[in-house]
XYZ file of C-alpha atoms in Angstrom:
667
model
C 44.422 116.826 107.684
C 43.264 115.392 104.399
C 40.645 117.208 102.520
C 38.707 115.406 99.694
C 37.170 117.441 97.231
C 35.315 115.973 94.239
C 36.392 117.455 90.887
C 35.543 116.559 87.351
C 35.471 112.952 86.339
C 37.071 110.363 88.589
C 39.914 112.491 89.990
C 39.778 113.501 93.556
C 41.484 116.749 94.544
C 43.142 116.468 97.954
C 44.689 119.168 99.996
C 46.868 117.452 102.438
C 47.458 119.033 105.804
C 49.027 116.363 108.222
C 48.005 116.190 111.900
C 47.507 112.227 112.519
C 48.710 109.031 110.829
C 47.412 109.480 107.280
C 47.385 107.267 104.330
C 46.929 108.092 100.708
C 44.227 105.559 99.506
C 44.839 104.146 96.143
C 48.599 105.264 95.914
C 49.658 102.269 98.055
C 47.477 99.891 95.905
C 49.239 101.015 92.776
C 52.545 100.473 94.155
C 51.697 97.041 95.389
C 50.455 96.176 91.863
C 54.058 96.703 90.622
C 55.671 94.376 93.044
C 56.864 91.215 91.181
C 55.178 87.895 92.128
C 56.619 86.382 95.229
C 56.873 89.519 96.887
C 54.454 90.056 99.831
C 52.996 93.480 100.395
C 55.046 93.897 103.734
C 58.210 93.663 101.588
C 57.293 96.355 99.276
C 59.482 98.792 101.038
C 62.557 96.666 100.194
C 62.403 97.845 96.663
C 64.195 100.979 96.022
C 61.648 103.970 95.951
C 62.634 105.123 92.568
C 62.571 101.775 90.996
C 58.940 101.350 92.232
C 58.109 104.870 90.809
C 59.864 104.014 87.447
C 57.568 100.786 87.228
C 54.411 102.752 88.136
C 55.317 105.142 85.279
C 56.149 102.443 82.903
C 53.734 101.686 79.988
C 52.555 98.535 81.676
C 51.266 100.119 84.490
C 50.226 103.656 83.515
C 51.287 105.643 80.358
C 52.948 108.947 81.102
C 50.877 112.103 80.208
C 50.940 113.135 76.698
C 53.667 115.924 76.678
C 54.505 117.724 73.356
C 57.655 116.067 73.004
C 59.759 113.892 70.695
C 60.251 110.134 71.320
C 63.935 110.790 72.350
C 62.545 113.002 75.272
C 60.189 110.410 76.716
C 62.655 109.369 79.552
C 63.049 112.865 80.528
C 59.183 113.119 80.949
C 59.221 109.865 82.952
C 61.869 111.333 85.232
C 60.059 114.556 85.891
C 56.730 112.583 86.734
C 58.956 110.441 88.926
C 59.789 113.582 91.088
C 56.137 114.018 91.596
C 55.313 110.567 92.677
C 58.340 110.234 94.808
C 57.343 113.323 96.885
C 53.817 112.126 97.050
C 55.144 108.643 98.530
C 57.689 110.672 100.708
C 54.810 112.565 102.253
C 52.871 109.310 102.841
C 55.637 107.506 104.413
C 56.311 110.553 106.914
C 52.715 110.382 107.891
C 52.887 106.647 108.359
C 55.879 107.172 110.655
C 53.736 109.297 112.959
C 55.623 112.282 112.506
C 52.564 114.116 111.158
C 48.764 113.808 111.998
C 45.802 114.091 109.599
C 42.110 114.568 109.971
C 39.615 114.261 107.128
C 37.753 117.518 106.400
C 34.176 116.873 105.609
C 32.325 119.125 103.043
C 28.908 120.225 103.725
C 26.435 119.731 100.892
C 24.906 122.737 99.695
C 22.104 123.739 97.086
C 22.853 126.191 94.359
C 20.845 128.930 96.202
C 23.125 128.434 99.378
C 26.265 128.781 97.309
C 25.122 131.975 95.514
C 24.189 133.493 99.005
C 27.740 132.649 100.144
C 28.942 134.274 97.061
C 26.953 137.383 97.578
C 28.356 137.509 101.126
C 31.896 136.960 100.053
C 31.756 139.970 97.496
C 30.308 142.387 99.989
C 26.921 142.382 98.957
C 24.933 140.615 101.995
C 22.494 143.562 101.929
C 20.996 141.842 98.654
C 20.024 138.830 100.835
C 19.047 140.790 104.191
C 17.246 143.456 102.070
C 18.747 146.269 104.081
C 20.034 149.457 102.698
C 23.637 149.864 103.060
C 25.800 152.450 101.524
C 28.872 150.228 100.956
C 26.741 147.672 98.784
C 25.191 150.374 96.931
C 28.382 152.143 96.295
C 30.059 148.867 95.244
C 27.114 148.157 92.603
C 27.558 151.599 91.200
C 31.198 150.949 90.115
C 30.661 147.448 88.245
C 31.315 147.082 84.594
C 28.691 145.436 82.432
C 30.294 142.078 82.509
C 30.899 142.227 86.361
C 27.144 143.490 86.853
C 25.994 140.529 84.801
C 27.681 138.235 86.961
C 26.032 139.704 89.902
C 22.941 139.657 88.324
C 23.147 136.037 87.485
C 23.983 134.862 90.884
C 21.253 136.993 92.567
C 18.819 135.459 90.131
C 19.841 132.102 91.166
C 19.602 132.978 94.791
C 16.092 134.306 94.426
C 14.897 131.498 92.296
C 15.791 128.929 94.737
C 14.329 130.837 97.567
C 10.930 131.033 95.688
C 11.052 127.226 95.019
C 11.422 126.951 98.999
C 8.398 129.375 99.472
C 10.597 131.343 101.755
C 10.146 135.054 102.385
C 9.549 137.608 99.655
C 12.791 138.602 97.883
C 13.650 141.664 95.959
C 13.202 141.712 92.154
C 16.568 142.191 90.453
C 15.214 145.132 88.696
C 14.838 146.880 91.961
C 18.572 146.615 92.721
C 20.077 147.224 89.284
C 17.248 149.360 87.914
C 15.432 149.113 84.368
C 16.629 150.628 81.352
C 14.834 149.722 78.021
C 17.961 150.676 76.118
C 20.322 148.719 78.343
C 23.277 147.563 76.201
C 23.899 144.096 75.405
C 27.363 142.464 75.865
C 29.705 143.631 73.294
C 33.035 142.478 73.730
C 34.837 145.819 73.561
C 36.781 147.592 76.476
C 34.370 150.002 78.345
C 34.612 151.893 81.385
C 32.492 151.241 84.479
C 28.778 152.013 83.801
C 25.964 152.855 86.166
C 24.344 150.007 87.690
C 21.189 150.278 85.421
C 23.274 150.197 82.243
C 23.393 146.345 82.214
C 21.774 143.576 80.281
C 18.333 142.999 81.702
C 16.570 139.657 82.241
C 15.510 138.212 78.888
C 18.197 139.764 76.820
C 20.901 137.638 75.357
C 24.482 138.468 75.057
C 25.863 139.049 71.789
C 29.172 137.130 71.501
C 31.853 138.047 68.919
C 34.151 135.444 67.283
C 38.042 135.290 68.019
C 40.026 137.533 65.843
C 43.549 136.455 64.762
C 45.283 139.193 66.855
C 43.143 138.692 70.234
C 44.707 138.138 73.423
C 43.414 134.372 73.054
C 46.105 133.848 70.409
C 48.838 134.005 73.191
C 49.065 130.335 74.065
C 51.381 128.044 75.931
C 52.439 126.189 72.656
C 53.467 129.543 70.846
C 55.661 130.940 73.637
C 59.306 131.598 72.905
C 61.936 133.417 74.393
C 62.113 135.770 71.359
C 58.451 136.867 71.820
C 57.348 139.226 74.386
C 53.881 140.371 75.204
C 52.805 143.404 76.787
C 49.845 143.244 79.440
C 47.707 146.191 80.333
C 45.582 146.682 83.384
C 43.670 149.592 82.617
C 40.738 147.560 81.337
C 39.064 144.733 83.289
C 39.954 141.222 82.003
C 36.360 140.199 81.580
C 35.619 143.144 79.396
C 38.688 143.042 77.196
C 38.543 139.427 76.155
C 36.960 138.125 72.930
C 34.487 135.497 73.566
C 34.581 132.092 71.860
C 31.688 130.934 69.804
C 29.682 128.539 71.658
C 30.161 125.905 69.263
C 34.203 125.827 70.139
C 35.226 123.607 72.966
C 38.417 123.620 74.777
C 40.814 120.809 74.459
C 40.109 118.049 76.798
C 43.692 117.039 77.399
C 46.178 119.784 77.919
C 49.731 119.174 76.632
C 52.459 120.803 78.510
C 55.958 121.537 77.717
C 58.556 121.339 80.443
C 61.131 123.698 78.895
C 61.182 127.362 80.228
C 60.937 128.631 76.379
C 57.242 127.132 76.529
C 56.307 129.954 78.948
C 55.793 133.335 76.886
C 57.440 136.600 78.419
C 55.090 139.122 79.485
C 55.665 142.790 80.478
C 53.342 144.938 82.241
C 52.677 148.374 80.758
C 52.838 151.002 83.209
C 50.031 153.653 83.167
C 50.770 157.062 84.355
C 49.544 156.242 87.789
C 52.574 153.661 88.015
C 52.250 150.280 89.219
C 50.818 149.156 92.722
C 51.640 146.213 94.744
C 49.420 144.589 97.203
C 51.252 145.955 100.343
C 51.006 149.580 98.783
C 47.318 149.847 99.662
C 45.403 150.205 103.079
C 43.920 147.143 104.637
C 40.540 148.676 104.027
C 41.115 149.201 100.385
C 42.660 145.805 99.989
C 39.409 144.460 101.515
C 37.406 146.082 98.649
C 40.004 144.795 96.102
C 39.001 141.439 97.362
C 35.316 142.075 96.693
C 35.902 143.324 93.382
C 38.396 140.519 92.482
C 35.795 137.691 93.123
C 33.186 139.533 91.069
C 35.706 140.253 88.342
C 36.929 136.569 88.420
C 33.145 135.155 88.178
C 32.658 137.635 85.205
C 35.906 136.342 83.636
C 34.932 132.682 84.062
C 31.391 133.392 82.815
C 32.771 135.009 79.767
C 34.821 132.106 78.918
C 32.057 129.586 79.510
C 33.853 127.989 82.385
C 32.161 127.169 85.704
C 34.000 128.773 88.761
C 33.806 126.001 91.316
C 34.218 126.736 94.886
C 34.307 124.548 98.013
C 32.222 124.842 101.162
C 34.040 123.396 103.949
C 33.356 123.196 107.684
C 35.739 125.509 109.528
C 38.408 123.303 111.526
C 40.052 124.739 114.388
C 43.800 124.267 114.290
C 46.156 124.600 117.299
C 46.427 127.756 119.037
C 49.897 127.439 120.269
C 53.170 126.250 118.741
C 54.514 126.405 115.179
C 53.305 123.640 112.992
C 49.660 123.016 112.412
C 48.778 126.219 113.612
C 46.388 128.851 111.420
C 48.390 131.438 109.689
C 46.244 134.082 111.369
C 46.845 132.769 114.862
C 50.405 132.035 114.260
C 51.072 135.660 113.103
C 49.045 137.048 116.097
C 51.483 135.245 118.403
C 54.729 136.315 116.377
C 53.458 139.855 116.363
C 53.713 140.228 120.127
C 57.415 139.475 119.709
C 57.857 141.325 116.620
C 55.180 144.120 115.779
C 54.025 144.324 112.175
C 55.434 141.068 110.854
C 53.784 139.724 107.891
C 55.336 136.219 107.371
C 55.524 133.702 110.360
C 58.717 133.749 112.172
C 59.502 130.093 112.067
C 58.768 129.967 108.159
C 61.051 133.303 107.682
C 63.820 131.216 109.697
C 63.509 128.144 107.479
C 63.662 130.064 104.415
C 66.749 132.131 105.613
C 68.545 129.127 106.656
C 68.019 127.481 103.123
C 68.959 130.829 101.396
C 72.305 131.081 103.169
C 73.596 127.578 103.037
C 71.017 125.411 100.816
C 70.470 127.233 97.340
C 73.560 125.417 95.773
C 72.990 122.036 97.325
C 72.398 119.652 94.604
C 68.844 118.250 94.762
C 67.704 120.499 97.326
C 63.815 120.176 97.928
C 64.006 116.808 95.793
C 66.274 114.797 97.998
C 64.588 114.056 101.225
C 66.179 114.538 104.668
C 66.294 111.995 107.385
C 62.719 111.144 108.349
C 63.876 110.456 112.066
C 66.093 113.794 112.040
C 63.215 115.681 110.667
C 60.863 114.315 113.376
C 63.443 115.245 116.169
C 64.170 118.711 114.824
C 60.298 119.182 114.414
C 59.824 118.516 118.239
C 62.775 120.518 119.360
C 61.694 123.513 117.282
C 58.288 123.362 118.947
C 59.969 123.342 122.372
C 62.857 125.794 121.881
C 62.118 128.069 118.963
C 60.577 130.832 120.685
C 63.102 130.681 123.610
C 65.731 131.343 121.094
C 67.790 128.341 122.297
C 67.296 126.146 119.095
C 70.660 125.438 117.449
C 70.318 126.153 113.767
C 73.841 125.114 112.817
C 72.818 121.321 113.455
C 70.106 121.592 110.757
C 71.294 120.245 107.412
C 69.966 121.769 104.123
C 67.839 118.691 103.039
C 66.366 118.409 106.668
C 65.328 122.211 106.613
C 63.700 121.695 103.165
C 61.870 118.794 104.666
C 60.712 121.097 107.490
C 59.733 123.890 105.100
C 57.598 121.579 103.296
C 56.070 119.967 106.420
C 55.045 123.627 107.562
C 53.126 124.238 104.295
C 51.405 120.802 104.404
C 50.528 120.992 108.151
C 48.551 124.264 107.740
C 45.000 123.606 108.873
C 43.770 125.405 105.917
C 45.771 125.233 102.534
C 47.879 128.076 101.720
C 45.557 128.738 98.639
C 42.353 128.293 100.662
C 40.032 125.511 100.511
C 37.501 127.602 98.927
C 39.354 128.269 95.743
C 41.364 125.282 95.242
C 39.073 123.859 92.290
C 39.348 127.133 90.834
C 43.184 127.137 90.602
C 42.946 123.537 89.026
C 40.110 124.723 86.564
C 42.250 127.555 85.141
C 44.331 125.096 83.706
C 42.046 122.388 82.850
C 39.602 124.623 81.110
C 41.472 127.371 79.965
C 43.877 126.513 77.241
C 45.883 129.881 76.666
C 48.566 131.166 79.037
C 47.543 134.740 79.175
C 44.080 133.926 80.228
C 45.403 131.443 82.742
C 47.702 134.211 84.078
C 44.862 136.597 84.413
C 42.594 134.100 86.147
C 45.631 133.275 88.584
C 46.127 137.012 88.893
C 42.571 137.465 90.376
C 42.758 134.459 92.672
C 46.014 135.775 94.061
C 43.945 139.102 94.789
C 41.372 136.937 96.732
C 43.731 135.230 99.094
C 43.659 136.543 102.786
C 46.481 138.917 103.539
C 48.456 136.280 105.557
C 48.188 133.627 102.958
C 49.148 135.883 100.314
C 52.134 137.138 102.171
C 53.467 133.850 103.097
C 52.802 132.534 99.590
C 54.864 135.421 98.143
C 57.733 134.713 100.429
C 57.674 131.041 99.470
C 57.649 131.840 95.850
C 60.598 134.215 96.179
C 62.690 131.621 97.690
C 61.629 128.899 94.809
C 62.688 131.697 92.302
C 66.005 131.672 93.943
C 66.376 127.965 94.044
C 65.546 128.095 90.260
C 68.203 130.964 89.847
C 70.876 128.570 91.111
C 69.929 125.549 88.700
C 73.674 125.458 87.513
C 74.731 124.131 90.885
C 71.662 122.654 92.568
C 70.314 120.770 89.265
C 66.971 122.042 90.016
C 65.241 123.820 87.231
C 61.744 125.434 87.126
C 59.835 122.236 86.214
C 61.772 120.167 88.742
C 60.935 122.568 91.414
C 57.380 122.783 90.253
C 57.060 118.987 90.373
C 58.336 118.754 93.984
C 56.371 121.569 95.419
C 52.871 120.832 93.695
C 52.122 117.722 96.043
C 52.527 119.864 99.010
C 50.107 122.332 97.668
C 47.764 120.078 95.515
C 47.576 116.343 95.798
C 45.479 114.175 93.507
C 44.857 110.642 94.502
C 42.785 107.646 92.969
C 42.702 104.000 92.924
C 45.879 103.689 90.542
C 48.058 106.178 88.576
C 46.336 106.138 85.330
C 46.889 108.702 82.622
C 44.191 110.875 83.979
C 45.955 111.065 87.308
C 49.161 111.635 85.641
C 47.818 114.608 83.716
C 46.431 115.922 86.935
C 49.842 115.817 88.396
C 51.215 117.647 85.653
C 48.320 120.439 85.863
C 49.211 121.166 89.460
C 52.938 121.333 88.719
C 52.014 123.905 85.685
C 50.109 125.966 88.336
C 53.215 126.114 90.483
C 55.253 126.959 87.590
C 53.181 129.948 86.508
C 53.237 131.144 90.296
C 56.985 131.050 90.268
C 57.731 132.453 86.752
C 55.180 135.368 86.910
C 55.148 136.074 90.620
C 56.231 139.762 89.997
C 53.015 140.065 87.912
C 50.836 138.281 90.079
C 51.606 140.519 93.201
C 50.702 143.626 91.359
C 47.387 145.210 91.853
C 45.597 145.761 88.568
C 44.907 149.423 87.919
C 41.250 148.917 86.807
C 40.606 147.530 90.282
C 42.158 150.646 91.976
C 40.041 152.803 89.728
C 36.961 151.083 90.897
C 38.056 151.245 94.630
C 38.254 155.064 94.153
C 34.778 155.365 92.436
C 33.313 153.155 95.292
C 34.855 155.194 98.022
C 33.572 158.424 96.019
C 30.165 157.012 95.828
C 30.230 156.063 99.653
C 31.272 159.620 100.445
C 28.561 161.309 98.239
C 25.953 159.037 100.043
C 27.157 159.800 103.364
C 27.038 163.562 102.503
C 23.587 163.287 101.123
C 22.281 161.554 104.308
C 24.137 164.105 106.443
C 22.250 167.171 104.490
C 18.870 165.266 105.338
C 19.322 165.158 108.882
C 17.134 167.615 110.519
C 19.470 168.297 113.572
C 22.405 169.195 111.067
C 20.215 171.281 108.936
C 19.071 173.430 112.006
C 22.915 173.786 112.942
C 23.966 174.666 109.549
C 21.184 177.378 109.491
C 22.366 178.706 112.947
C 25.964 178.765 111.880
C 25.150 180.747 108.711
C 23.091 183.412 110.413
C 26.001 183.871 113.028
C 28.782 184.246 110.452
C 29.556 187.844 109.751
C 31.923 187.345 106.813
C 32.606 184.164 104.791
C 35.274 181.896 106.247
C 38.655 181.767 104.424
C 39.474 178.543 102.690
C 41.704 176.046 104.576
C 44.176 176.216 101.892
C 45.428 179.062 99.597
C 47.395 176.616 97.426
C 46.594 177.183 93.732
C 45.597 174.545 91.086
C 48.353 172.059 90.469
C 50.397 172.747 93.460
C 50.540 170.136 96.143
C 51.892 170.710 99.763
C 54.097 167.534 100.681
C 54.801 166.688 104.167
C 57.944 164.875 105.262
C 57.877 164.239 109.077
C 61.214 162.608 109.299
C 63.019 165.262 107.395
C 64.382 168.441 108.684
C 62.366 170.420 106.242
C 58.701 169.063 107.143
C 56.769 170.434 104.303
C 57.215 171.953 100.919
C 54.931 173.248 98.225
C 55.768 171.854 94.897
C 54.333 172.927 91.467
C 53.257 170.033 89.387
C 53.754 169.658 85.442
C 52.651 166.957 83.102
C 56.258 165.374 83.604
C 56.624 165.600 87.323
C 57.039 162.112 88.711
C 56.964 160.842 92.400
C 60.723 160.291 92.350
C 61.283 163.827 91.351
C 59.463 165.034 94.482
C 61.508 162.607 96.650
C 64.576 163.883 95.097
C 63.597 167.514 95.850
C 63.396 166.491 99.561
C 66.509 164.485 99.681
C 68.343 167.359 98.088
C 66.820 169.938 100.707
C 67.579 167.574 103.573
C 70.849 166.054 102.567
C 72.716 168.055 105.379
C 70.425 167.624 108.149
C 69.217 164.057 107.583
C 69.876 161.473 110.458
C 71.650 158.377 109.633
C 68.588 156.380 110.668
C 66.305 158.114 108.083
C 68.931 157.761 105.453
C 68.767 153.940 105.904
C 65.150 153.746 105.459
C 63.564 153.539 101.981
C 61.358 156.699 101.707
C 58.276 156.776 99.571
C 55.644 159.125 98.593
C 52.134 158.297 100.038
C 48.624 159.426 98.782
C 46.358 159.676 102.007
C 42.789 160.173 102.155
C 40.189 161.566 99.500
C 39.100 158.659 97.501
C 41.831 156.219 98.855
C 42.582 154.938 102.147
C 46.461 154.965 101.717
C 48.344 154.405 98.642
C 52.227 154.161 98.397
C 52.977 155.680 95.039
C 55.187 154.138 92.369
C 58.344 156.329 91.835
C 57.297 156.601 88.319
C 53.925 157.576 88.823
C 52.933 161.037 87.117
C 51.922 163.360 89.965
C 49.563 165.484 88.080
C 47.574 162.451 86.948
C 47.339 161.228 90.505
C 46.551 164.662 91.825
C 43.666 165.066 89.419
C 42.456 161.659 90.229
C 42.440 162.673 93.985
C 42.383 166.104 94.508
C 41.587 166.023 98.221
C 44.354 163.647 99.189
C 47.198 164.519 101.449
C 50.888 163.837 100.351
C 53.338 162.402 102.907
C 56.819 161.203 102.541
C 57.559 158.320 104.956
C 58.981 154.752 104.962
C 57.383 152.173 102.891
C 55.710 149.495 104.869
C 57.546 146.131 104.418
């Protein structure tokens, strides 16, 4: 289906999800304009595709985007842009052949108040709209930093003002939610820890901006990166709190300039805190839900701090197919696959296509760029739909370029884009409006945290494959920029009346996003530690609220009073384990538990080593093959698979009520 979203200027952002004969308006017009006099439109396809693309990219029809390159490298830029538009035309032609179907997704008009109401619901604060008192909402509010609280306050103010204009029901005053404090701090751009919900800027107060210092994170830009420079990233302070705000008089550059070389991207390393690093699969589903709430609030605060509008789409829900392989929503596809393989996180057909290409296609020259036969891909598509789940499909007959075509088709045919309809504009904005690589990476990081689990896991598998393609550049002739140019149209397609410089720049923008996703994927799928700290505080606040509510319950008070009177002697505590000693359980080991004294240098991997040493003789072969990890369970976290380098005394002090269990890490 084709989804059109109006973006800035005359550019139309399109997420292409094929389902019916679809055309790309404007693209064909620009190609026809390049046909020499005497050629009819029907003879357009007689020209070699790359020749037509080259002519489209020539200075007579449309100047190439202004890359920061020397004149001697201009032809290389045209070639890289040719890859993008060749892929666009290949997508268009495959839809014209009827192998794909498309539907136009209409977007509902919405006023600002409705958009803010949706935002409040998406961050888990629907109670601010309903007026109900809900513990989870209050717990979330109590964990917010000043910039995050200001972002919530701004959206709630807009929502209430819109309702008042419409003469709707009475709404709560923002001060009833956040509290009042005459000494509430203004926005100083220094790192701060989360503050109580009443310690925020009040209506009428103006933030205090600081100018950019020469050594701030804003100095890490695309044009300054080099292989010899490595910058350290820290996740201990929220992104919105740690940035230095630009003066309002300074504007972002209107036209970004991209360099294709890998050296144009700086190297980043993540500094491990004493809690180690946490990947998205290391937290429970309930805690990841809270991470998503906090990530949207943080992303909004981050964009607010930079003076950038966070654009979101509001689209009608389109129901995809409920059976089959292509054109099926990821959630439904996974639900069907999990009946066959319980616990699977990436669709089976997608995994099989990736495996086929990794086994035989990584060294194929032009893999992803050189299209397979349209007729063969169409037949394979139909045969897969009929035979895949019966395990009768012959994978040996599939050529590498055809498998690549099927892989890209799967991504395009998803009823909802892999990076979701709602946040496609935010992905584009982070490049168009934010000029520094480090800030782009931080925005991209939060957007990845926002993705639904199925989308995030599938995107991760896709990007891991693309990284392997780039690693084999010496044989397949596909470098990072080439791969990004080919993949970008399958995720983000821009279209217009003709391929002018603005549209060419838009093409480079989407390719740059894919390049960031491939290059920094190991960073992007790590959960920032400041978000985990907020989840802990949120869980603690919810537990405290529950305890208070329980104590006020009359029936419980009477029961406790009766139990106290009947008790002859004080009960022994459940555990006699002294401070700094934890009991670790290992159900799969012959020695199922062990008390371990912690010191300031004890790491999770040291505890694992103790168990492996104690159980080396009695361990089963199955247990040896499994990757064992230490898990933190309960207390102020749902479940947390610990980094082997995590310092256990720090983790214990952060969550003294947790249980500690050694078991296989979820995959």
